[in-house]
Amino acid sequence: MNIPISILIVEDEPLIRMEIADDLSDRGFHVLEAPNAHEAMLLLESHSDIQLLFTDIDMPGKMNGLMLAAETHIRWPAVKIIVTSGLHSVKSDEIPPGSRFMGKPHQPDAVSAAMLDMVA
């Protein structure tokens, strides 16, 4: 990768978020992190270089990951989206067009490959 792909990880569990962020950073991605949808929206508003949103569904606050994905798609349609959960299974019509769902636990190689494929 010449210019690192900029990714926003939204996960309320600090250890899971840190594990994903560390793995993706080690693979050459530029990683931003948010513990909830509110913080994610602030980062999306202030970082126009974010290319991909990787969000958990269940989070504290008024907006869950599905709502965040929908709002991101409306406001920043170029941002690719991966929705993840260990508790829910999501159908393709429940997430924005072109988005993907990945179940937990995450397989680092699969996450990285999906991200590279989506922004290619």
C-alpha positions as a LaTeX table, in Angstrom:
\begin{tabular}{lrrr}
\hline
Residue & $x$ (\AA) & $y$ (\AA) & $z$ (\AA) \\
\hline
Met1 & 0.00 & 0.00 & 0.00 \\
Asn2 & 1.42 & 3.36 & $-0.98$ \\
Ile3 & $-0.93$ & 5.69 & 0.87 \\
Pro4 & $-2.38$ & 3.93 & 3.91 \\
Ile5 & $-6.08$ & 3.16 & 3.79 \\
Ser6 & $-7.78$ & 5.15 & 6.54 \\
Ile7 & $-10.19$ & 3.09 & 8.67 \\
Leu8 & $-12.50$ & 4.07 & 11.53 \\
Ile9 & $-13.14$ & 1.29 & 14.05 \\
Val10 & $-16.20$ & 1.75 & 16.26 \\
Glu11 & $-16.31$ & $-0.75$ & 19.13 \\
Asp12 & $-17.35$ & $-0.15$ & 22.73 \\
Glu13 & $-15.26$ & $-3.00$ & 24.16 \\
Pro14 & $-11.77$ & $-1.47$ & 24.62 \\
Leu15 & $-9.83$ & $-4.74$ & 24.38 \\
Ile16 & $-11.60$ & $-5.83$ & 21.19 \\
Arg17 & $-11.15$ & $-2.35$ & 19.67 \\
Met18 & $-7.46$ & $-2.29$ & 20.59 \\
Glu19 & $-6.87$ & $-5.78$ & 19.18 \\
Ile20 & $-8.49$ & $-4.91$ & 15.84 \\
Ala21 & $-6.72$ & $-1.54$ & 15.67 \\
Asp22 & $-3.31$ & $-3.02$ & 16.46 \\
Asp23 & $-3.72$ & $-5.78$ & 13.88 \\
Leu24 & $-4.83$ & $-3.39$ & 11.13 \\
Ser25 & $-2.07$ & $-0.89$ & 12.00 \\
Asp26 & 0.48 & $-3.71$ & 11.75 \\
Arg27 & $-0.92$ & $-4.47$ & 8.28 \\
Gly28 & $-0.32$ & $-0.87$ & 7.15 \\
Phe29 & $-3.76$ & 0.67 & 7.61 \\
His30 & $-4.18$ & 4.12 & 9.18 \\
Val31 & $-6.57$ & 3.46 & 12.07 \\
Leu32 & $-8.86$ & 5.81 & 13.98 \\
Glu33 & $-10.88$ & 4.51 & 16.92 \\
Ala34 & $-14.18$ & 5.43 & 18.56 \\
Pro35 & $-15.97$ & 3.81 & 21.52 \\
Asn36 & $-19.47$ & 4.79 & 20.32 \\
Ala37 & $-21.43$ & 6.24 & 17.41 \\
His38 & $-21.34$ & 9.80 & 18.74 \\
Glu39 & $-17.52$ & 9.82 & 18.81 \\
Ala40 & $-17.49$ & 8.13 & 15.39 \\
Met41 & $-19.62$ & 10.91 & 13.90 \\
Leu42 & $-17.23$ & 13.53 & 15.28 \\
Leu43 & $-14.28$ & 11.72 & 13.69 \\
Leu44 & $-16.09$ & 11.34 & 10.36 \\
Glu45 & $-16.86$ & 15.06 & 10.39 \\
Ser46 & $-13.24$ & 16.02 & 11.11 \\
His47 & $-11.34$ & 13.43 & 9.00 \\
Ser48 & $-12.31$ & 13.59 & 5.34 \\
Asp49 & $-9.75$ & 10.88 & 4.52 \\
Ile50 & $-11.68$ & 8.04 & 6.22 \\
Gln51 & $-12.33$ & 5.42 & 3.57 \\
Leu52 & $-13.92$ & 2.63 & 5.58 \\
Leu53 & $-16.11$ & 2.33 & 8.68 \\
Phe54 & $-15.88$ & $-0.90$ & 10.70 \\
Thr55 & $-18.63$ & $-0.80$ & 13.33 \\
Asp56 & $-20.08$ & $-3.08$ & 15.95 \\
Ile57 & $-23.88$ & $-3.11$ & 16.16 \\
Asp58 & $-24.39$ & $-3.00$ & 19.93 \\
Met59 & $-23.02$ & 0.17 & 21.52 \\
Pro60 & $-24.02$ & 2.54 & 24.30 \\
Gly61 & $-25.78$ & 5.77 & 23.41 \\
Lys62 & $-28.70$ & 6.78 & 21.24 \\
Met63 & $-27.23$ & 5.41 & 18.00 \\
Asn64 & $-26.29$ & 1.78 & 17.42 \\
Gly65 & $-24.00$ & 0.49 & 14.69 \\
Leu66 & $-26.81$ & $-0.06$ & 12.18 \\
Met67 & $-28.00$ & 3.52 & 12.65 \\
Leu68 & $-24.39$ & 4.73 & 12.36 \\
Ala69 & $-23.94$ & 2.77 & 9.13 \\
Ala70 & $-27.12$ & 4.26 & 7.65 \\
Glu71 & $-26.18$ & 7.83 & 8.65 \\
Thr72 & $-22.63$ & 7.38 & 7.35 \\
His73 & $-23.95$ & 6.12 & 4.02 \\
Ile74 & $-26.22$ & 9.17 & 3.69 \\
Arg75 & $-23.65$ & 11.80 & 4.73 \\
Trp76 & $-20.47$ & 10.20 & 3.33 \\
Pro77 & $-21.57$ & 7.85 & 0.53 \\
Ala78 & $-17.98$ & 7.15 & $-0.55$ \\
Val79 & $-17.14$ & 5.59 & 2.84 \\
Lys80 & $-17.29$ & 1.79 & 2.66 \\
Ile81 & $-18.96$ & 0.04 & 5.61 \\
Ile82 & $-18.47$ & $-3.24$ & 7.44 \\
Val83 & $-20.96$ & $-4.00$ & 10.22 \\
Thr84 & $-20.01$ & $-6.61$ & 12.81 \\
Ser85 & $-21.64$ & $-8.40$ & 15.73 \\
Gly86 & $-21.26$ & $-11.45$ & 17.90 \\
Leu87 & $-24.94$ & $-11.37$ & 18.91 \\
His88 & $-26.81$ & $-10.50$ & 15.73 \\
Ser89 & $-26.92$ & $-11.77$ & 12.19 \\
Val90 & $-27.73$ & $-9.10$ & 9.64 \\
Lys91 & $-29.34$ & $-9.48$ & 6.23 \\
Ser92 & $-28.03$ & $-7.44$ & 3.30 \\
Asp93 & $-31.21$ & $-5.34$ & 3.20 \\
Glu94 & $-30.60$ & $-4.19$ & 6.80 \\
Ile95 & $-27.33$ & $-2.43$ & 5.94 \\
Pro96 & $-26.51$ & 0.20 & 3.30 \\
Pro97 & $-25.96$ & $-0.95$ & $-0.30$ \\
Gly98 & $-22.42$ & $-2.22$ & $-0.87$ \\
Ser99 & $-21.84$ & $-2.79$ & 2.85 \\
Arg100 & $-20.80$ & $-6.11$ & 4.37 \\
Phe101 & $-21.55$ & $-7.98$ & 7.58 \\
Met102 & $-18.88$ & $-9.94$ & 9.45 \\
Gly103 & $-19.60$ & $-12.00$ & 12.54 \\
Lys104 & $-17.48$ & $-12.12$ & 15.67 \\
Pro105 & $-15.03$ & $-13.39$ & 16.64 \\
His106 & $-13.07$ & $-11.64$ & 13.91 \\
Gln107 & $-10.64$ & $-13.47$ & 11.69 \\
Pro108 & $-7.90$ & $-10.86$ & 11.12 \\
Asp109 & $-6.98$ & $-12.12$ & 7.64 \\
Ala110 & $-10.63$ & $-12.07$ & 6.53 \\
Val111 & $-11.22$ & $-8.57$ & 7.94 \\
Ser112 & $-8.10$ & $-7.20$ & 6.24 \\
Ala113 & $-8.91$ & $-8.91$ & 2.93 \\
Ala114 & $-12.49$ & $-7.59$ & 2.97 \\
Met115 & $-11.27$ & $-4.06$ & 3.64 \\
Leu116 & $-8.70$ & $-4.18$ & 0.85 \\
Asp117 & $-11.30$ & $-5.58$ & $-1.54$ \\
Met118 & $-13.88$ & $-2.92$ & $-0.65$ \\
Val119 & $-11.59$ & 0.07 & $-1.16$ \\
Ala120 & $-9.81$ & $-1.30$ & $-4.24$ \\
\hline
\end{tabular}
